Coordinates of C-alpha atoms in Angstrom, one line a residue:
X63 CA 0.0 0.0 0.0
X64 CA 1.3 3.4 -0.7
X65 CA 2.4 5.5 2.2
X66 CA 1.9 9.3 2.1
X67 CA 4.0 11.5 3.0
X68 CA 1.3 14.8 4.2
X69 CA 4.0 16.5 5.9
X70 CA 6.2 16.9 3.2
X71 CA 8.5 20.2 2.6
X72 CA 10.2 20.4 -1.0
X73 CA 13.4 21.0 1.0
X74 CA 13.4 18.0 3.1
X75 CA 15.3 15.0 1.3
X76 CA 12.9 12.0 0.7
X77 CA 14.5 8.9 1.9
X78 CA 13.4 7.1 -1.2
X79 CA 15.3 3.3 -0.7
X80 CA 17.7 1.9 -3.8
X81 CA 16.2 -0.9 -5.4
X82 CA 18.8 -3.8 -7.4
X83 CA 17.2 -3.2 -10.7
X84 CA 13.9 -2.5 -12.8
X85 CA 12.3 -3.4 -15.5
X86 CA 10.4 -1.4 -17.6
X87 CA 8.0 -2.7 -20.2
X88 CA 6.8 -0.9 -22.8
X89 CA 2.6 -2.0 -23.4
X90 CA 1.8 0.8 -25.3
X91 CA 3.4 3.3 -27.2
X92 CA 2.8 5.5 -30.3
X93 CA 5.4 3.0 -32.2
X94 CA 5.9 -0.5 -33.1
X95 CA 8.9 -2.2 -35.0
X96 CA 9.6 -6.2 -35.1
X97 CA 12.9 -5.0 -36.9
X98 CA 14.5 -2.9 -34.0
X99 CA 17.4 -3.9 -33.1
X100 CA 18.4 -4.6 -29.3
X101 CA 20.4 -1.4 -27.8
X102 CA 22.0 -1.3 -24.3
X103 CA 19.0 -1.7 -21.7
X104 CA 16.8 -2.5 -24.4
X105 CA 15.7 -6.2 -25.5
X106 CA 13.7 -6.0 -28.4
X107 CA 10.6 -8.1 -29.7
X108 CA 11.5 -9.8 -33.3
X109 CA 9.3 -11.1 -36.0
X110 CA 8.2 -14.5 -34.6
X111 CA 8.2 -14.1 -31.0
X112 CA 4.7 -14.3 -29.3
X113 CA 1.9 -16.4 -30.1
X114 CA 0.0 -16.7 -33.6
X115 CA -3.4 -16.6 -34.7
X116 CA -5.7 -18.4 -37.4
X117 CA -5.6 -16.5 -40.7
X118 CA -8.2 -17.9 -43.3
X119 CA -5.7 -15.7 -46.5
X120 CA -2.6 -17.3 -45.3
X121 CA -1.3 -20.6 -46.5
X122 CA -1.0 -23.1 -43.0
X123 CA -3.7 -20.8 -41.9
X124 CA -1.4 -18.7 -39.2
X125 CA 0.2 -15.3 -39.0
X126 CA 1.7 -13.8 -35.9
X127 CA -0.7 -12.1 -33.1
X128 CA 1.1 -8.8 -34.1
X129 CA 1.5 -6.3 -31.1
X130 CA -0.3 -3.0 -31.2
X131 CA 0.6 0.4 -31.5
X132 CA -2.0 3.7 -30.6
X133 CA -1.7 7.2 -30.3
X134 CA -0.6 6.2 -26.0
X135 CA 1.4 5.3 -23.7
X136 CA 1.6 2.7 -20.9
X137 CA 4.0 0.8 -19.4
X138 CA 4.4 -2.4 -16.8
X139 CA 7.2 -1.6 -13.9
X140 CA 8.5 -4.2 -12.3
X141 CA 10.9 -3.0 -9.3
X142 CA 13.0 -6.0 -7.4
X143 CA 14.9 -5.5 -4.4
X144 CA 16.1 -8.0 -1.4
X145 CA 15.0 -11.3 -3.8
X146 CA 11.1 -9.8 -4.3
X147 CA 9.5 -8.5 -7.0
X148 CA 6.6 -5.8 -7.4
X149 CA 4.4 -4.6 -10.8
X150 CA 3.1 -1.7 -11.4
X151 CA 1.4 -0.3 -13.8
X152 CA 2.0 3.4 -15.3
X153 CA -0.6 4.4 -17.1
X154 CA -2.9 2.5 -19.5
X155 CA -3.0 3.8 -23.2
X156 CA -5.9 4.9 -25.0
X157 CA -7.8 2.3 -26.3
X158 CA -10.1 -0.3 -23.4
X159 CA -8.4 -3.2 -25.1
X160 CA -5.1 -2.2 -26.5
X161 CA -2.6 -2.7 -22.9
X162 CA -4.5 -5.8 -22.0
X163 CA -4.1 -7.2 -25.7
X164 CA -0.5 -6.4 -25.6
X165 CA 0.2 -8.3 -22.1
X166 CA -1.4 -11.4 -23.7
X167 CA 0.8 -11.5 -27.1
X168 CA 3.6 -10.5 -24.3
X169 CA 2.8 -13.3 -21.7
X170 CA 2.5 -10.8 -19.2
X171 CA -0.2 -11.6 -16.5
X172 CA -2.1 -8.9 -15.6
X173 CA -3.2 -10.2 -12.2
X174 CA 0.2 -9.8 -11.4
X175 CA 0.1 -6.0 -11.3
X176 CA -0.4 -4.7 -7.2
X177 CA -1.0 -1.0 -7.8
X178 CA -1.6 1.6 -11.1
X179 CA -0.5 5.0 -11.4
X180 CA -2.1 7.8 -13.6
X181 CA 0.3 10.2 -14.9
X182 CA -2.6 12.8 -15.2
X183 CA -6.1 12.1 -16.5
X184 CA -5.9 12.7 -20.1
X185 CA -7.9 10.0 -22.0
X186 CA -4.6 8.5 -23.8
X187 CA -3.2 7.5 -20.7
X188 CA -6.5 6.0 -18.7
X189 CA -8.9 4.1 -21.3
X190 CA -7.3 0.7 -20.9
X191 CA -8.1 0.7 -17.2
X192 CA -11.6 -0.7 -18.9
X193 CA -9.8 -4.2 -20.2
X194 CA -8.0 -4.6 -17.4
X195 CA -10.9 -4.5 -15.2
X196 CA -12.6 -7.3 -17.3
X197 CA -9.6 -9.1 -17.9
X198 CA -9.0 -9.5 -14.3
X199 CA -12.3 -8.6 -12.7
X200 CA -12.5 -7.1 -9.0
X201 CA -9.3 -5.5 -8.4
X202 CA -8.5 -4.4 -4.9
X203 CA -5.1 -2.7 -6.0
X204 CA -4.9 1.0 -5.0
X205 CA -4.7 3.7 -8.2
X206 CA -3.4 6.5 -7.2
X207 CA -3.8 10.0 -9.0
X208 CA -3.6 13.6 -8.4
X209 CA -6.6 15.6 -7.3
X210 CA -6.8 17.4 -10.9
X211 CA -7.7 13.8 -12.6
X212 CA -11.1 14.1 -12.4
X213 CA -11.0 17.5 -14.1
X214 CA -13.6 18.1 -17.3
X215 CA -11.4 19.4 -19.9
X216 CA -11.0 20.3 -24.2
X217 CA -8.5 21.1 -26.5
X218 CA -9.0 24.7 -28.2
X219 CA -7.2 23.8 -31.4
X220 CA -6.9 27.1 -33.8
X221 CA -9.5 27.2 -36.5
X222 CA -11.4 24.3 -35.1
X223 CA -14.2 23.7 -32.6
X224 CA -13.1 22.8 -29.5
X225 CA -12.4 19.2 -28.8
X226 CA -13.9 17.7 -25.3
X227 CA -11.5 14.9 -24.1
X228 CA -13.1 12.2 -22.5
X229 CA -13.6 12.1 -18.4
X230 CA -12.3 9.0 -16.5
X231 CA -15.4 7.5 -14.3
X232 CA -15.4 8.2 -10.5
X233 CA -17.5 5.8 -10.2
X234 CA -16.4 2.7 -12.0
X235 CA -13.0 3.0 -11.0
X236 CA -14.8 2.6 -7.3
X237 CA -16.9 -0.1 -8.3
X238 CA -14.6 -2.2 -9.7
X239 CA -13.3 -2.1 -6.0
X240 CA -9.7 0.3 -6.7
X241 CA -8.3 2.2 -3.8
X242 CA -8.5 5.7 -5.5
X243 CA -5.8 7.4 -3.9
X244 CA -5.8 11.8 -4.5
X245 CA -2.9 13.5 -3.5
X246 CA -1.1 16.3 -4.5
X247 CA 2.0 15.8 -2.4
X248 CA 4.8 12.8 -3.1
X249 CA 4.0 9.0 -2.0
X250 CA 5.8 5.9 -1.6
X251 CA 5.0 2.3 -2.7
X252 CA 6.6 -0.9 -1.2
X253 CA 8.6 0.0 1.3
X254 CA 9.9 3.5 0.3
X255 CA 11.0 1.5 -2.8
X256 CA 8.8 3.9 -5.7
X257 CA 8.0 7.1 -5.2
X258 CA 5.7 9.3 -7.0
X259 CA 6.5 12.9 -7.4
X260 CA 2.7 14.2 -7.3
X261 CA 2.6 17.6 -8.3
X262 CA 5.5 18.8 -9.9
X263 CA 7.0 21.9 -9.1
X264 CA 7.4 23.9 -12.3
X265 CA 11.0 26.1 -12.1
X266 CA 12.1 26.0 -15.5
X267 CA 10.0 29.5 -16.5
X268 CA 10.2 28.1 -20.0
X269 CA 8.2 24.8 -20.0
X270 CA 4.9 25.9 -20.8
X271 CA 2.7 23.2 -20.3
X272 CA -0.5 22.9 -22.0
X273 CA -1.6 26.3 -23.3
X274 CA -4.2 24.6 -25.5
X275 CA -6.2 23.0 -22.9
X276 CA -8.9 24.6 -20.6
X277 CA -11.1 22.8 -17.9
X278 CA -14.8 23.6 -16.8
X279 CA -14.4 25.3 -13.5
X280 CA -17.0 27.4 -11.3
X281 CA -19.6 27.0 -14.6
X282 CA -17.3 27.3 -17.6
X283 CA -14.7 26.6 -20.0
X284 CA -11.4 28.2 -18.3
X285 CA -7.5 28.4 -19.5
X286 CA -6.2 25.6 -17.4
X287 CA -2.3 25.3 -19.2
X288 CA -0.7 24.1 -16.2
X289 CA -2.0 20.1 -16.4
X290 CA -1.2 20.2 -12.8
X291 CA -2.2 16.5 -12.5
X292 CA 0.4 15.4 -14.4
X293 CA 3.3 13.2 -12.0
X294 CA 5.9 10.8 -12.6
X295 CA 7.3 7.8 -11.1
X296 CA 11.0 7.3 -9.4
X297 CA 13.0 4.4 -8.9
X298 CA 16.8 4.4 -7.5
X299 CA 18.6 1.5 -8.7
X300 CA 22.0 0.8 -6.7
X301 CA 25.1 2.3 -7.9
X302 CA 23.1 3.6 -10.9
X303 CA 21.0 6.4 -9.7
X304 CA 17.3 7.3 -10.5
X305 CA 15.0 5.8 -13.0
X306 CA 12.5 8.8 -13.7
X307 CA 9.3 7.7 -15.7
X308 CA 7.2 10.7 -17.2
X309 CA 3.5 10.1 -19.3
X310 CA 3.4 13.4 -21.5
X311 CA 5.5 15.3 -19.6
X312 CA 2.7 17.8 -19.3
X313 CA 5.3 19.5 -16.5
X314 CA 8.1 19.9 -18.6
X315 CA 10.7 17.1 -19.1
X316 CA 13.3 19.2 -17.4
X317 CA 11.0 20.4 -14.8
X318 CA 10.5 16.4 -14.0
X319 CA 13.6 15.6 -14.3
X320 CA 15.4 18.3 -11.6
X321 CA 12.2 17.9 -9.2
X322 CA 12.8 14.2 -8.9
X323 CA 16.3 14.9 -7.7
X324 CA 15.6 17.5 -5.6
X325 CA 13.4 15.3 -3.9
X326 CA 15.7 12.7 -3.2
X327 CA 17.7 15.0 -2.0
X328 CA 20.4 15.6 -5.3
X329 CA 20.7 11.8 -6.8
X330 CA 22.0 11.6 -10.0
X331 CA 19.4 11.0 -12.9
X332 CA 19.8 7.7 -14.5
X333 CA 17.3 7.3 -17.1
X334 CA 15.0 9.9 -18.2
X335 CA 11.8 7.4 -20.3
X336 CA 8.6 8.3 -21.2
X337 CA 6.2 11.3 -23.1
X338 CA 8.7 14.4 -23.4
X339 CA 5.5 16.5 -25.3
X340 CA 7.8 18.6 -27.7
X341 CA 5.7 17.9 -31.1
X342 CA 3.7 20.4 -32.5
X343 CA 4.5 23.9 -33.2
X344 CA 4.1 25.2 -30.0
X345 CA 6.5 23.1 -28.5
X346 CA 9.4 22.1 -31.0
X347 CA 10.9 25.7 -30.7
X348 CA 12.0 24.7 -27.1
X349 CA 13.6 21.6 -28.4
X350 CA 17.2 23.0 -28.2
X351 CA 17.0 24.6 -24.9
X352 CA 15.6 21.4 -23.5
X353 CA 18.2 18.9 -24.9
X354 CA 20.8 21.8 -23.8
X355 CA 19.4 21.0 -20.2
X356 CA 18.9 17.7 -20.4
X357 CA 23.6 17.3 -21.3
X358 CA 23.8 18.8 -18.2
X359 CA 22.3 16.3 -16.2
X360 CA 24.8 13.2 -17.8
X361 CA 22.1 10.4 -18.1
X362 CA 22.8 7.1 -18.9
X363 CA 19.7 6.3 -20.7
X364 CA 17.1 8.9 -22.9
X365 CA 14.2 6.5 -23.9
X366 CA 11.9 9.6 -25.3
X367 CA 8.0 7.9 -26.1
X368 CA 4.8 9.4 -27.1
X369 CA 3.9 12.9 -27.5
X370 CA 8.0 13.5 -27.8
X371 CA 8.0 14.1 -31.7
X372 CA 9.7 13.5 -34.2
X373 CA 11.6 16.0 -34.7
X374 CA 12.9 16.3 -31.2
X375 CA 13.4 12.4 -31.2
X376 CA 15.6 13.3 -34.2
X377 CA 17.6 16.1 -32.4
X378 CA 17.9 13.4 -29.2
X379 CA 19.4 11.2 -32.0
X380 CA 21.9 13.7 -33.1
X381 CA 22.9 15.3 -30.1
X382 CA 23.2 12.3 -27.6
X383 CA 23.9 9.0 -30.0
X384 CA 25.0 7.1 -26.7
X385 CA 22.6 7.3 -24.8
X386 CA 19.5 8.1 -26.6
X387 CA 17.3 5.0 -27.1
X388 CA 14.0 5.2 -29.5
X389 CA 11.4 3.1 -28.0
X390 CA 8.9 0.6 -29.3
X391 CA 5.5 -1.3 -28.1
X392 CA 7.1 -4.9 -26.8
X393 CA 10.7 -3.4 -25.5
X394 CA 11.9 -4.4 -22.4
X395 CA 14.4 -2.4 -20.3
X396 CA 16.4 -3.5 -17.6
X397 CA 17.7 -1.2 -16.3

């Protein structure tokens, strides 16, 4: 069960506890390739691995139960330290079937997962939390979220009608017997062993979060930019340092990345992996000034997912060829 810390002061160091290593799998992403190759952390599906299905247009009557790839993101954690091993699951991708699909094609049990945690509440991040209700039934794991989830929100796009995104349930999340946990401040799972940052403090003064969105507050649509929902996950591996995990990055990568060792009281950053949000024109012009931050901080790993973009993906390339890692629906990193 998580354990809250209410009391918390962003100068106090958080005693998060090392862990010996975690894995991170990738359910659902925005990309899937049989023909990527394996690179550092990263173990790669191939054509041929996973099971097959009937096919009445192929000769033998089989093709392979390809993995699938949606504009999401989701991905299973799985944290071991002292010979045990917890699951959790970040996030859920946008489609009620996609994750759970995945997890069978990737033999990965999904009654096997003890907790879930929601980056922020934007549809593309909470719909599959539908399949894995029916594919395990009655929970009973604790899903813990900001306050801000819940929020009723669009997307002003210019030159079109605004776009409503769709609301996560209250309700069904409590009737299919979750734990919904709301809090804005950090929290630990298993033993001080994760920690998740809650609301991130936003320093940067160049990160601008979501300027398109609004929410309906005190009886109408209002500018609500900030996405203040939106949190991240921490892991410290021994003699490595901290495995930050993002969904959109909502809060600015950057942001995430020095809030996460503030908290743990200056640990060096790892690996950065998840949903940077630098597509788009609103964001690509801060692509240099971000990957100029983001040398400073000397990661090991840059495993960019998502909303990232092309075009900053491509700059990632470029600028860090070491350590930048593209990421794919079936990868596996142990890290």
């Amino acid at each position: 069960m998580p354990a809250v810390l209410h009391d918390f002061e962003p100068e106090v160091e958080i005693p998060l506890e090392p862990v010996d290593s975690v894995v991170v799998t990738a359910l659902m992403d925005n990309v899937t390739d049989v023909f990527m190759p394996d690179q550092g952390p990263a173990r790669r599906t191939a054509p041929g691995d996973g099971p097959m299905r009937t096919s009445a247009v192929m000769t033998g009557g089989e093709v392979p139960d390809a993995l699938i790839a949606e504009h999401g993101f989701s991905v299973l954690v799985t944290v071991s330290k002292g010979g045990r091993e917890h699951r959790i699951l970040f996030d859920a991708g946008t489609s009620p079937d996609g994750v759970t699909e995945n997890m069978r094609r990737l033999d990965v049990d999904p009654g096997s997962i003890e907790a879930i945690v929601c980056s922020h509440g934007h549809f593309d991040h909470t719909t599959g939390i539908d399949g894995l209700i029916r594919a395990v039934g009655r929970v009973n794991m604790p899903v813990l979220i900001h306050p801000d989830f819940w929020r009723r929100r669009r997307v002003v796009l210019p030159g079109r009608e605004p776009f409503e995104l769709p609301t996560t349930s209250r309700g069904a999340l409590a009737g299919a017997g979750f734990e919904v946990i709301e809090e804005r401040q950090p929290s630990f799972l298993f033993d001080q062993s994760v920690l998740i940052t809650g609301e991130v403090a936003r320093t940067t003064g160049y990160e601008p979060g979501f300027p398109l969105q609004q929410a309906w507050l005190d009886g109408g649509w209002q500018p609500d930019p900030l996405v203040l929902d939106d949190q991240a996950l921490i892991v410290n591996v021994a003699g490595k340092g901290l495995v930050v995990i993002t969904g959109c990055g909502h809060a600015g990568v950057v942001n995430i990345a020095r809030y996460a060792s503030r908290l743990t009281g200056g640990q060096p950053l790892y690996a950065l992996l998840g949903g940077f949000h630098l597509n788009g024109p609103l964001f690509e012009p801060l692509i240099p000034r971000v990957l100029d931050d983001l040398a400073a901080m000397n990661l090991g790993a840059l495993i960019p997912a998502h909303c990232t973009g092309w075009r900053a993906q491509h700059a990632m390339s470029a600028r860090f060829p070491g350590t930048y890692i593209p990421n794919t629906v079936g990868t596996r990193f142990h890290l």
